[in-house]
Coordinates of C-alpha atoms in Angstrom, one line a residue:
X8 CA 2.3 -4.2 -17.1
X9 CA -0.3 -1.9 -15.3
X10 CA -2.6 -4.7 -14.5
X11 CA -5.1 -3.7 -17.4
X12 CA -7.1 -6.8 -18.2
X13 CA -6.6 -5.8 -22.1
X14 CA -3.4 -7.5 -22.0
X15 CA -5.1 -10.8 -21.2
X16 CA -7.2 -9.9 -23.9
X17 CA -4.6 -9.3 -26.6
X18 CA -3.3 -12.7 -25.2
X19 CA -6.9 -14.6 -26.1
X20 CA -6.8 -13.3 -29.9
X21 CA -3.2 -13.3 -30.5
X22 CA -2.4 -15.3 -33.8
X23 CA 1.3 -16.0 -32.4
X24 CA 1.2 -15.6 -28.3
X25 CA 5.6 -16.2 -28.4
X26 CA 5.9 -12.4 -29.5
X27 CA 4.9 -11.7 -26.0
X28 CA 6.6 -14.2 -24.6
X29 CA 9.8 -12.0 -23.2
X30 CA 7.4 -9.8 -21.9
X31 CA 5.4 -12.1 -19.9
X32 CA 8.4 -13.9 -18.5
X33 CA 9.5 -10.3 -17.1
X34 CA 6.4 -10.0 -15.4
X35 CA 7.2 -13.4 -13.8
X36 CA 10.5 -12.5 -12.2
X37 CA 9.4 -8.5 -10.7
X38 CA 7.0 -7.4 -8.5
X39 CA 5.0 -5.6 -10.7
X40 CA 2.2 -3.7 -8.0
X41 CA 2.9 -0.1 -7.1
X42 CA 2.1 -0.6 -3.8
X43 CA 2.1 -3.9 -2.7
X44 CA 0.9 -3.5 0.6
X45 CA -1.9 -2.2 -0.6
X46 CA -2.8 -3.7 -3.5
X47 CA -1.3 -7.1 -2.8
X48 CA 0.5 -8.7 -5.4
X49 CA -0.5 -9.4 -9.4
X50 CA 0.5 -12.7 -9.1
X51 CA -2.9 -14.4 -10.5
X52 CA -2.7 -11.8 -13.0
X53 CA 0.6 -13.1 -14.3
X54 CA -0.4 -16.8 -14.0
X55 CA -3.6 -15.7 -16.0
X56 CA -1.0 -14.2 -18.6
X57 CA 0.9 -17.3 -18.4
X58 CA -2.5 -19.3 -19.1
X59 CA -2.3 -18.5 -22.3
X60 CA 1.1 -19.9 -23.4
X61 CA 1.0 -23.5 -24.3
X62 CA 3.3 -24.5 -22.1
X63 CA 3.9 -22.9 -18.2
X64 CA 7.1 -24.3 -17.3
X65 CA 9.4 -21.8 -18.5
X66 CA 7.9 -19.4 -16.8
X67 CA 8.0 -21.7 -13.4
X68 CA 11.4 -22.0 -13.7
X69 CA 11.9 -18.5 -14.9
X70 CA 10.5 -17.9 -11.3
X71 CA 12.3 -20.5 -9.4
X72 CA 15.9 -19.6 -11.0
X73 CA 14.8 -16.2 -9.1
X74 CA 13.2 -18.0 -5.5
X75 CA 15.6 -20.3 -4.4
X76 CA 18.8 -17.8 -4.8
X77 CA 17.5 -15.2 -3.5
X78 CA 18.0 -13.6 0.1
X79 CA 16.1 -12.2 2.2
X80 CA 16.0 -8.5 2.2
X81 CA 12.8 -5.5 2.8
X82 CA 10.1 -5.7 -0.4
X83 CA 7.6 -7.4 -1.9
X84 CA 9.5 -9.7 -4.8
X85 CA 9.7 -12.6 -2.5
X86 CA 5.8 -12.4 -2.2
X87 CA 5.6 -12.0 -5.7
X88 CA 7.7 -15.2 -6.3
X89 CA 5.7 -17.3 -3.3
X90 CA 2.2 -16.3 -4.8
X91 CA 3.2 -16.9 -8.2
X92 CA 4.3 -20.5 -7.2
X93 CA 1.7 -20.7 -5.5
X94 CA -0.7 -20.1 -8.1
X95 CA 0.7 -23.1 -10.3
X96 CA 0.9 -25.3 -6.9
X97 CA -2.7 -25.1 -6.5
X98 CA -3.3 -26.5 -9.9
X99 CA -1.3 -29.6 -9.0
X100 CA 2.4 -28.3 -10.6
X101 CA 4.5 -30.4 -8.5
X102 CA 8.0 -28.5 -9.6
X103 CA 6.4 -25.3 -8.0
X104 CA 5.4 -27.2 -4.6
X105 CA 8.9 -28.6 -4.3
X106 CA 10.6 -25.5 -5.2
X107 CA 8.3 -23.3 -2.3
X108 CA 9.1 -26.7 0.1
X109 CA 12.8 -26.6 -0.7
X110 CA 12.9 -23.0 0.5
X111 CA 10.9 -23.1 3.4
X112 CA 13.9 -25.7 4.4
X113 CA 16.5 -23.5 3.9
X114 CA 14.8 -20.7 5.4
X115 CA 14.2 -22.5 8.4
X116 CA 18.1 -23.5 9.2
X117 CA 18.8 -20.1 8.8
X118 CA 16.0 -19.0 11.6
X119 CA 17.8 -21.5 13.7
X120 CA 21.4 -20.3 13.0
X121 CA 20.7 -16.9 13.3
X122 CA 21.5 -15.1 16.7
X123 CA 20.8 -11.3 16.3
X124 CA 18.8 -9.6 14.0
X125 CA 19.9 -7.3 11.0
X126 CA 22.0 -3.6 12.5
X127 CA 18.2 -2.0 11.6
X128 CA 16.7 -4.2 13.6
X129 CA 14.9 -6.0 11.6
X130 CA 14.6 -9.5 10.6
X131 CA 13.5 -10.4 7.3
X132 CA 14.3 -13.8 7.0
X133 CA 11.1 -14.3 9.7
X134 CA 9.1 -11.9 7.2
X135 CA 9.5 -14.2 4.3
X136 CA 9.5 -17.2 6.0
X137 CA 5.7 -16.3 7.2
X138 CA 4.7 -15.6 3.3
X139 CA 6.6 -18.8 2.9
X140 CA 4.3 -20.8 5.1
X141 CA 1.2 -18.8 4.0
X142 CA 1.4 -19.8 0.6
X143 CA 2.6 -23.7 1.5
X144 CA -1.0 -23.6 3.5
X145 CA -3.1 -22.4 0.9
X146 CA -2.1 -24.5 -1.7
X147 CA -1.7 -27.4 0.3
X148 CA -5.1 -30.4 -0.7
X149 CA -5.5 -30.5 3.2
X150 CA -4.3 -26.9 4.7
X151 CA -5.0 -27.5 8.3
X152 CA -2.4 -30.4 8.2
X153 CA 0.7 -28.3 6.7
X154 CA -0.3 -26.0 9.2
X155 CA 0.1 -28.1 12.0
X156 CA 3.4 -29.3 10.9
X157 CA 4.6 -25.3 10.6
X158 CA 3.4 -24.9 14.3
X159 CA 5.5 -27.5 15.8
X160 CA 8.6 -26.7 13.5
X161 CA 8.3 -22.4 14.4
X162 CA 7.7 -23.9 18.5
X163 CA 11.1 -25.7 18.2
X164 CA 12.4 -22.8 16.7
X165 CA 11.5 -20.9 19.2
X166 CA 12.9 -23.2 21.9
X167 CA 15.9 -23.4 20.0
X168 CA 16.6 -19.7 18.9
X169 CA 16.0 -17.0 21.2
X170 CA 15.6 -13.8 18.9
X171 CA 12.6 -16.1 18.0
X172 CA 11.2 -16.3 21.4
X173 CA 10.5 -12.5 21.6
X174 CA 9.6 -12.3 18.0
X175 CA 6.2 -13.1 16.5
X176 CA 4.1 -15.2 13.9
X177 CA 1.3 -13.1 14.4
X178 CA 0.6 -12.6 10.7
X179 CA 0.5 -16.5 9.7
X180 CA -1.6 -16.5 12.8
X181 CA -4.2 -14.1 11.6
X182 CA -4.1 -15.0 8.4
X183 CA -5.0 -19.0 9.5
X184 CA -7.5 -17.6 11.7
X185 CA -9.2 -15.3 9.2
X186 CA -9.4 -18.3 6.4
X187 CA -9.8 -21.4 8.4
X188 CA -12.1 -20.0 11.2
X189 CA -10.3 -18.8 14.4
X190 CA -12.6 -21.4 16.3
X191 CA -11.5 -24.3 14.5
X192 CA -8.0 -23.1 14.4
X193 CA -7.7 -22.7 17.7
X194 CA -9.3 -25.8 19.1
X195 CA -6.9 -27.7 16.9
X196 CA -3.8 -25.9 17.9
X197 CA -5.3 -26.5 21.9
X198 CA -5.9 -30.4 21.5
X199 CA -2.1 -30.8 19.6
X200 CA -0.7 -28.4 22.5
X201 CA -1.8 -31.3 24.9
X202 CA 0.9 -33.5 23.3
X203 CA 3.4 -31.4 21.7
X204 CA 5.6 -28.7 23.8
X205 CA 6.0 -27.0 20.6
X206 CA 3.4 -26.4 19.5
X207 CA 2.2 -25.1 22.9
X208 CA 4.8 -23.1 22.8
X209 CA 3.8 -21.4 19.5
X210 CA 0.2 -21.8 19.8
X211 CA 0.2 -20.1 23.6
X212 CA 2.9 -17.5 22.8
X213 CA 0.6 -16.1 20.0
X214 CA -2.2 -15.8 21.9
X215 CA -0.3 -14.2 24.6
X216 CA 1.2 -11.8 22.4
X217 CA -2.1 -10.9 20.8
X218 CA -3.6 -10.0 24.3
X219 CA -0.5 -8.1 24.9
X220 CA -1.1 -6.2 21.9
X221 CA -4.5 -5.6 23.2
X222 CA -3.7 -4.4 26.5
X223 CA -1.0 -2.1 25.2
X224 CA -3.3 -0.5 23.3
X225 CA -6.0 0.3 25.9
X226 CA -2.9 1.5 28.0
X227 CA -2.0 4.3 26.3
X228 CA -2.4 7.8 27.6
X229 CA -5.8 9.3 26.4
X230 CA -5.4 12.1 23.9
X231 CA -5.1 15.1 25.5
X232 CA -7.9 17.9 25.1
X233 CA -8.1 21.1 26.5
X234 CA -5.4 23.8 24.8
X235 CA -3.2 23.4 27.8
X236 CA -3.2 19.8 27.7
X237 CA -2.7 19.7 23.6
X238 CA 0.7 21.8 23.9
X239 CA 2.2 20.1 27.3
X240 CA 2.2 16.9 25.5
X241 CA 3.5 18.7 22.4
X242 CA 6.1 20.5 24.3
X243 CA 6.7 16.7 26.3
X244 CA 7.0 15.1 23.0
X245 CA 9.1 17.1 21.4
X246 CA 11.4 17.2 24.2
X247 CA 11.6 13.3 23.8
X248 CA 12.4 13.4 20.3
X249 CA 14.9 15.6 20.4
X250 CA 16.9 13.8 23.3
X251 CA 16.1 10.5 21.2
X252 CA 18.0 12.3 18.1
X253 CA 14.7 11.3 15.7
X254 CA 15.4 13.0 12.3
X255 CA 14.6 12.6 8.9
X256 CA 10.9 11.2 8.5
X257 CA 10.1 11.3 11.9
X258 CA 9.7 14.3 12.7
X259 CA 7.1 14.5 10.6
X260 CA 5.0 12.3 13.2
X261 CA 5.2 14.6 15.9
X262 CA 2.7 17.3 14.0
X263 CA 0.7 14.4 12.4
X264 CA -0.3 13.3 16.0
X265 CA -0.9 17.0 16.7
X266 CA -3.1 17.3 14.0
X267 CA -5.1 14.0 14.9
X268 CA -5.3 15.8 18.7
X269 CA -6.7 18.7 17.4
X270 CA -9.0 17.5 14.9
X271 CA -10.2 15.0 17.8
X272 CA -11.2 17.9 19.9
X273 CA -11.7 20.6 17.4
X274 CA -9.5 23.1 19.3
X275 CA -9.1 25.7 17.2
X276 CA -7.4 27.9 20.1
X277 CA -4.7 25.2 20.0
X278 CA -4.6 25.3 16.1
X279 CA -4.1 29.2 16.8
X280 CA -1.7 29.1 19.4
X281 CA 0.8 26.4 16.8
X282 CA 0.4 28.4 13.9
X283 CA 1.6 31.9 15.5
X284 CA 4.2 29.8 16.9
X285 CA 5.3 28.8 13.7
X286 CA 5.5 32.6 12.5
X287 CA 7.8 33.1 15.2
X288 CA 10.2 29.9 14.6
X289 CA 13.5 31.0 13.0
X290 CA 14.8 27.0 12.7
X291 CA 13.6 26.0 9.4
X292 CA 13.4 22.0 10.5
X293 CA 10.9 23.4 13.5
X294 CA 8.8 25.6 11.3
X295 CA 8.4 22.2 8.7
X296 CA 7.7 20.3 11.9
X297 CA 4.9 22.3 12.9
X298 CA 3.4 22.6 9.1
X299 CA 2.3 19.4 9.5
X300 CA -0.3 20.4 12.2
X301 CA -2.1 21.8 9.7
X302 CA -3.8 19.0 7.6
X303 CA -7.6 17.9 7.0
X304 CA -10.2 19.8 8.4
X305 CA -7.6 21.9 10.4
X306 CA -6.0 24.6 7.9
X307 CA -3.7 26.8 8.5
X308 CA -6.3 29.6 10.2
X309 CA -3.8 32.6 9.5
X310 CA -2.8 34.1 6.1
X311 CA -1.8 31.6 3.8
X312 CA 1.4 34.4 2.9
X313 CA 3.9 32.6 5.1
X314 CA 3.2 29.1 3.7
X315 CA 3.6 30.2 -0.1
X316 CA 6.6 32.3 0.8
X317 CA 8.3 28.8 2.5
X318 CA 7.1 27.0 -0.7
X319 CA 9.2 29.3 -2.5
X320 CA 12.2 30.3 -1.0
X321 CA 12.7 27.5 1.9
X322 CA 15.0 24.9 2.2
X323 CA 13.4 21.8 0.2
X324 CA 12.4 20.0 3.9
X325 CA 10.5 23.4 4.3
X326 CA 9.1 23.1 1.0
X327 CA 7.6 19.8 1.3
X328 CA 6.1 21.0 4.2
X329 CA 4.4 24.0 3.3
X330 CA 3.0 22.6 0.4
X331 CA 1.5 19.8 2.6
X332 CA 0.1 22.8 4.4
X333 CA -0.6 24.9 1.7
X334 CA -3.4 21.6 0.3
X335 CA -5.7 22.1 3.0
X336 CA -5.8 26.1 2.4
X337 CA -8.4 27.8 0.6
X338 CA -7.5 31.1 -0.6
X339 CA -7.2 32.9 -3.9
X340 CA -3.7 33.6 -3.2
X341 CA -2.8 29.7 -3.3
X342 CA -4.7 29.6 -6.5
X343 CA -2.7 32.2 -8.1
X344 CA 0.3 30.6 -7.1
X345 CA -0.7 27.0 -8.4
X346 CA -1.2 29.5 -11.8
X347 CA 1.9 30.5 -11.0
X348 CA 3.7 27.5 -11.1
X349 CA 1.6 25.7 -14.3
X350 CA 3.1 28.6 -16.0
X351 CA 7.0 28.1 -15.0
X352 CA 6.6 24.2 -15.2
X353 CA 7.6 23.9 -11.8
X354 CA 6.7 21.3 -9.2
X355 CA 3.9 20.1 -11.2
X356 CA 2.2 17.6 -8.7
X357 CA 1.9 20.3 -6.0
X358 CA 0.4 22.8 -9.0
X359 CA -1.8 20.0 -10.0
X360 CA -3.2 19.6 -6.5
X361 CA -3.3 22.8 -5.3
X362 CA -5.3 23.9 -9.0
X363 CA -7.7 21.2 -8.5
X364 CA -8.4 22.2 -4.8
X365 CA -8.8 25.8 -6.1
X366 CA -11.0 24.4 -9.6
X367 CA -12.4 27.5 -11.8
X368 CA -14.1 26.3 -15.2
X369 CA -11.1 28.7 -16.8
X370 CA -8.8 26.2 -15.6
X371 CA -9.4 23.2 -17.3
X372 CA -7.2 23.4 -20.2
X373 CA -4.2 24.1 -17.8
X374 CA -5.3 21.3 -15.8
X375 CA -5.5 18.8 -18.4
X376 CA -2.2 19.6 -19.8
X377 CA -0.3 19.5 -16.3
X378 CA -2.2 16.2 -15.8
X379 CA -0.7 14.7 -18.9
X380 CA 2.8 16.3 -18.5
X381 CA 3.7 14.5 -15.8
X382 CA 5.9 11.6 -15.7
X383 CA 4.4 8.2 -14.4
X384 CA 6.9 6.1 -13.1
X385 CA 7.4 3.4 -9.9
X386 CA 9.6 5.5 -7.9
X387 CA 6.6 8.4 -8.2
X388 CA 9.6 11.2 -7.7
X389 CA 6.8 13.5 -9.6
X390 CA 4.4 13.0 -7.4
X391 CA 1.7 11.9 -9.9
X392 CA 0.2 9.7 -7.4
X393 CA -0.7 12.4 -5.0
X394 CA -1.5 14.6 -7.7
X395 CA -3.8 12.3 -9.8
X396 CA -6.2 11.6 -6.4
X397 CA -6.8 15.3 -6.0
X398 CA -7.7 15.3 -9.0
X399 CA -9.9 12.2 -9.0
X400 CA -11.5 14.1 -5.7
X401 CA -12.4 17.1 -8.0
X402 CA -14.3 14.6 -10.5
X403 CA -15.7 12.9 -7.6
X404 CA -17.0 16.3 -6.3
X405 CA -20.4 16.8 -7.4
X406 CA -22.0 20.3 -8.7
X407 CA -18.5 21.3 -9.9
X408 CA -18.9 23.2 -13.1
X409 CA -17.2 22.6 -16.2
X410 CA -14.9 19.4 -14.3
X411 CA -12.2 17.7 -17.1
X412 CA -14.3 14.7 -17.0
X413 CA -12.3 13.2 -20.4
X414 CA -9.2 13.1 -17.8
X415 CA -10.9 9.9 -16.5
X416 CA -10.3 7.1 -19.1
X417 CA -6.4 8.9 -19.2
X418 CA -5.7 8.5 -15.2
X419 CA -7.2 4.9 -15.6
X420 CA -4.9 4.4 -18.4
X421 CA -1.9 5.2 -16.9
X422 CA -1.9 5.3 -12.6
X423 CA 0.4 2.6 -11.5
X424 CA -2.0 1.4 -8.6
X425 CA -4.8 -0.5 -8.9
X426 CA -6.4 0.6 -5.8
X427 CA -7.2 4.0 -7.2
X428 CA -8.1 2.4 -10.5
X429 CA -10.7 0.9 -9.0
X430 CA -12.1 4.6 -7.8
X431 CA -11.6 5.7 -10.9
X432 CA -13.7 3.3 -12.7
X433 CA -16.8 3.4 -10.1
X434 CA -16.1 7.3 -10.7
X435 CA -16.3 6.4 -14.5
X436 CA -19.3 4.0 -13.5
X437 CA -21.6 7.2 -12.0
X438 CA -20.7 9.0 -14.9
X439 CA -22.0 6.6 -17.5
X440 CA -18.9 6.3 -19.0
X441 CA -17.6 2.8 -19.0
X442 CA -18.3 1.0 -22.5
X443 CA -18.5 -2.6 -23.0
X444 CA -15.2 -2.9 -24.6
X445 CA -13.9 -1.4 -21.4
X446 CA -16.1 -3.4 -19.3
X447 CA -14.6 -6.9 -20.8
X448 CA -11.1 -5.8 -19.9
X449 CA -11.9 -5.6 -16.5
X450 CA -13.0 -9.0 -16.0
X451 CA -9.6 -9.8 -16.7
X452 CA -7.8 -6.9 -14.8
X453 CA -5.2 -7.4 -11.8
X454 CA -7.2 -6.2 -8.6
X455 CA -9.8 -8.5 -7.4
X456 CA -12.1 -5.8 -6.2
X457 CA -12.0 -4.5 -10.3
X458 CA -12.6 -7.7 -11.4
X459 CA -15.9 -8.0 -8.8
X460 CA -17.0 -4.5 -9.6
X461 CA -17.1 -5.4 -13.5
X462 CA -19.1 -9.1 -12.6
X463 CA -21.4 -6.8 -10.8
X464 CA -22.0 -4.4 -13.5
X465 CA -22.4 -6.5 -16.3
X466 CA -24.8 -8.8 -14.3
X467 CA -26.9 -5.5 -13.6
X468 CA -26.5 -4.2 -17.4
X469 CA -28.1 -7.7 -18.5
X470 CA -30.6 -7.5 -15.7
X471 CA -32.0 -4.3 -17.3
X472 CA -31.9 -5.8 -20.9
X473 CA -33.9 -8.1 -19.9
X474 CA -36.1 -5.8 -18.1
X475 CA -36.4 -3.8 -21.3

């Protein structure tokens, strides 16, 4: 379930819609976005799936045997399962409303009985009990009211529970704001404050906390600028991490804001100064730490030599990093390298990328195949995700001679994430290359902004019928 509109389709013509039945009521129970931040959740394209079926509630209890068991832990299901619910709730199913009502309960006597937060920190019962009340608002016939009530009941919890105290609504506050209209919002949450501790207490502490926010912002050190400035705060920085132990990830973030620095001011003596400092680094973690200076619109400025040597005989931390590096260099040598690996089948996404940056009309049969050799899955341990917007940026490019334009309709076909489906289709879309059969689909498909670019296409196709 990609979140192709097609299956919709096949639902609306089906003779017998129970063969898909199994299928449909697996979508119900898994989040089925690749990114959910991102792209949100499909949940109306599941309901929309479900729409078809003569019947909905076995697949609202299907998603309800998974809700009301379930605890809280980092992801996306429980938003899955909320929306979902929610979906059916808004069309007046009253076994959906009670099930999301019954577990905003229990969520709530577990905010008040819990005294510390998870050993990472983090506390995800809050998380989902914010989705919780999201969803309880939007469905609800008169939202303001349900949102009142949630006010006072998270200001008693935060008189009552003081993890909660420190903590913060903020999204649920936003989100409110942002649908409702922060003026009327807040002028209702002011007048009830009059009357109600609680809600004072939850209505205040937001808005403290979003001025805090606000202020912490415009407190922070400005970037620095000149080269001595960039690599005293480098050096500073650095310092800090190490005494703070930061591995893994993290160290990532100290090039990354390096990069931004430099990019900011366009210091190439500073972009000079890091690179032959990463010639001279012996520590294999410190040279991968400083690769990661080198990103958009500040390449690596020496000879790319170095990088495709790390790429090929570094530890793997190294590796990653010099092929992050190695992207942003232009050079014939990183081209004959990305030929190179095409021909040993190895690390395919980086080839991919690092082909496509280097593009030759001579290279579009290797291209296409590496494109369709590697695997698609959630987990993206390929890397196809990386490697099929580089490519997408080559198509996008314009005057390129001889670009794999048929790799289009296959990287709409198969990419996991309907965020860079949509690119891909308005890419499609310039070239002339969306049918009608293809156009219908999309009516149907899981991202909103798909759905709006295909209203928006067909209105303008039957425009210039008309016209004609």
């Amino acid at each position: 379930m990609r979140g192709l509109g097609r299956c919709i389709l096949e639902l609306d013509c089906a003779e017998d819609v129970e063969r898909y039945r199994e299928i449909v009521l697996w979508g119900c129970t898994r989040d089925l976005s690749y990114d959910a931040q991102c792209e949100g959740t499909r949940a109306w394209y599941v309901r929309e799936l479900v729409r078809r079926f003569p019947e909905e509630k076995p697949f609202v209890d299907a998603v309800i045997r998974k809700l009301l068991p379930y605890r809280s832990k980092n992801g996306w299901v429980f938003s899955h399962y909320c929306e979902l619910l929610g979906c059916f709730a808004r069309e007046g199913n009253r076994q959906a409303s009670e099930a999301l009502c019954r577990k905003y309960e229990e969520l709530y006597e577990i905010l008040k009985a819990r005294r510390r937060p998870r050993k990472n920190g983090t506390l995800p019962e809050r998380d989902d009990f914010e989705i919780l009340c999201i969803e309880l608002i939007d469905a609800a016939a008169h939202p303001l009211n349900i949102y009142l009530k949630m006010a006072e009941d998270i200001g008693m919890l935060m008189s009552e529970n003081p993890i909660l105290e420190s903590g913060s609504f903020d999204w649920l506050f936003t989100h409110c704001e942002q649908t409702y209209g922060e003026g009327r919002v807040r002028k209702m949450l002011a007048e009830k404050a009059k009357s109600s501790p609680a809600v004072k207490r939850y209505f205040y502490g937001e808005l403290a906390r979003n001025n805090e926010f606000r202020e912490g912002r415009s407190r922070r050190p400005p970037a620095p600028r000149t080269t001595e400035e960039i690599l005293k705060r480098f050096e500073e920085e650095e310092k800090r991490e190490q005494e703070a132990g930061d591995s893994g990830w993290k160290f990532r973030s100290l090039g990354l804001r390096a990069h931004a620095w430099i990019r900011g001011t366009g210091n190439t003596e500073a972009l000079s100064i890091l690179a032959q400092r990463y010639l001279t680094e012996q520590n294999s973690l410190e040279r991968a730490k400083l690769l990661y200076v080198f990103g958009p619109g500040c390449p690596f400025p020496l000879s790319p030599e170095p990088l495709i040597q790390d790429a090929g005989t570094g530890e793997e931390v190294l590796k990653d990093a010099a092929f992050y590096a190695l992207d942003y260099v232009r050079h014939e040598k990183v081209r004959q390298l990305a030929l190179e690996l095409a021909g040993r089948n190895e690390r395919t996404s980086e080839a991919i990328s690092l082909l496509a940056n280097h593009y030759q009309a001579e290279d579009r049969e290797i291209l296409v195949r590496l494109v369709k050799s590697i695997p698609v899955t959630y987990e993206d341990i390929e890397g196809w995700h990386g490697a099929y917007s580089t490519v997408l940026s080559l198509l996008e490019t314009k005057g390129v001679k001889s670009a794999p334009r048929e790799l289009l309709p296959y990287l709409y076909e198969h990419t996991l994430c309907s965020c860079c489906r949509g690119d891909i289709l308005k890419e499609m879309g310039r070239r002339h290359m969306i049918t009608e059969e293809l156009l219908r689909e999309c009516l149907y498909d899981s991202s909103d902004e798909i759905r709006s670019y295909a209203r928006k296409l067909l209105k303008n196709r039957k425009r210039a019928k008309i016209k004609s």
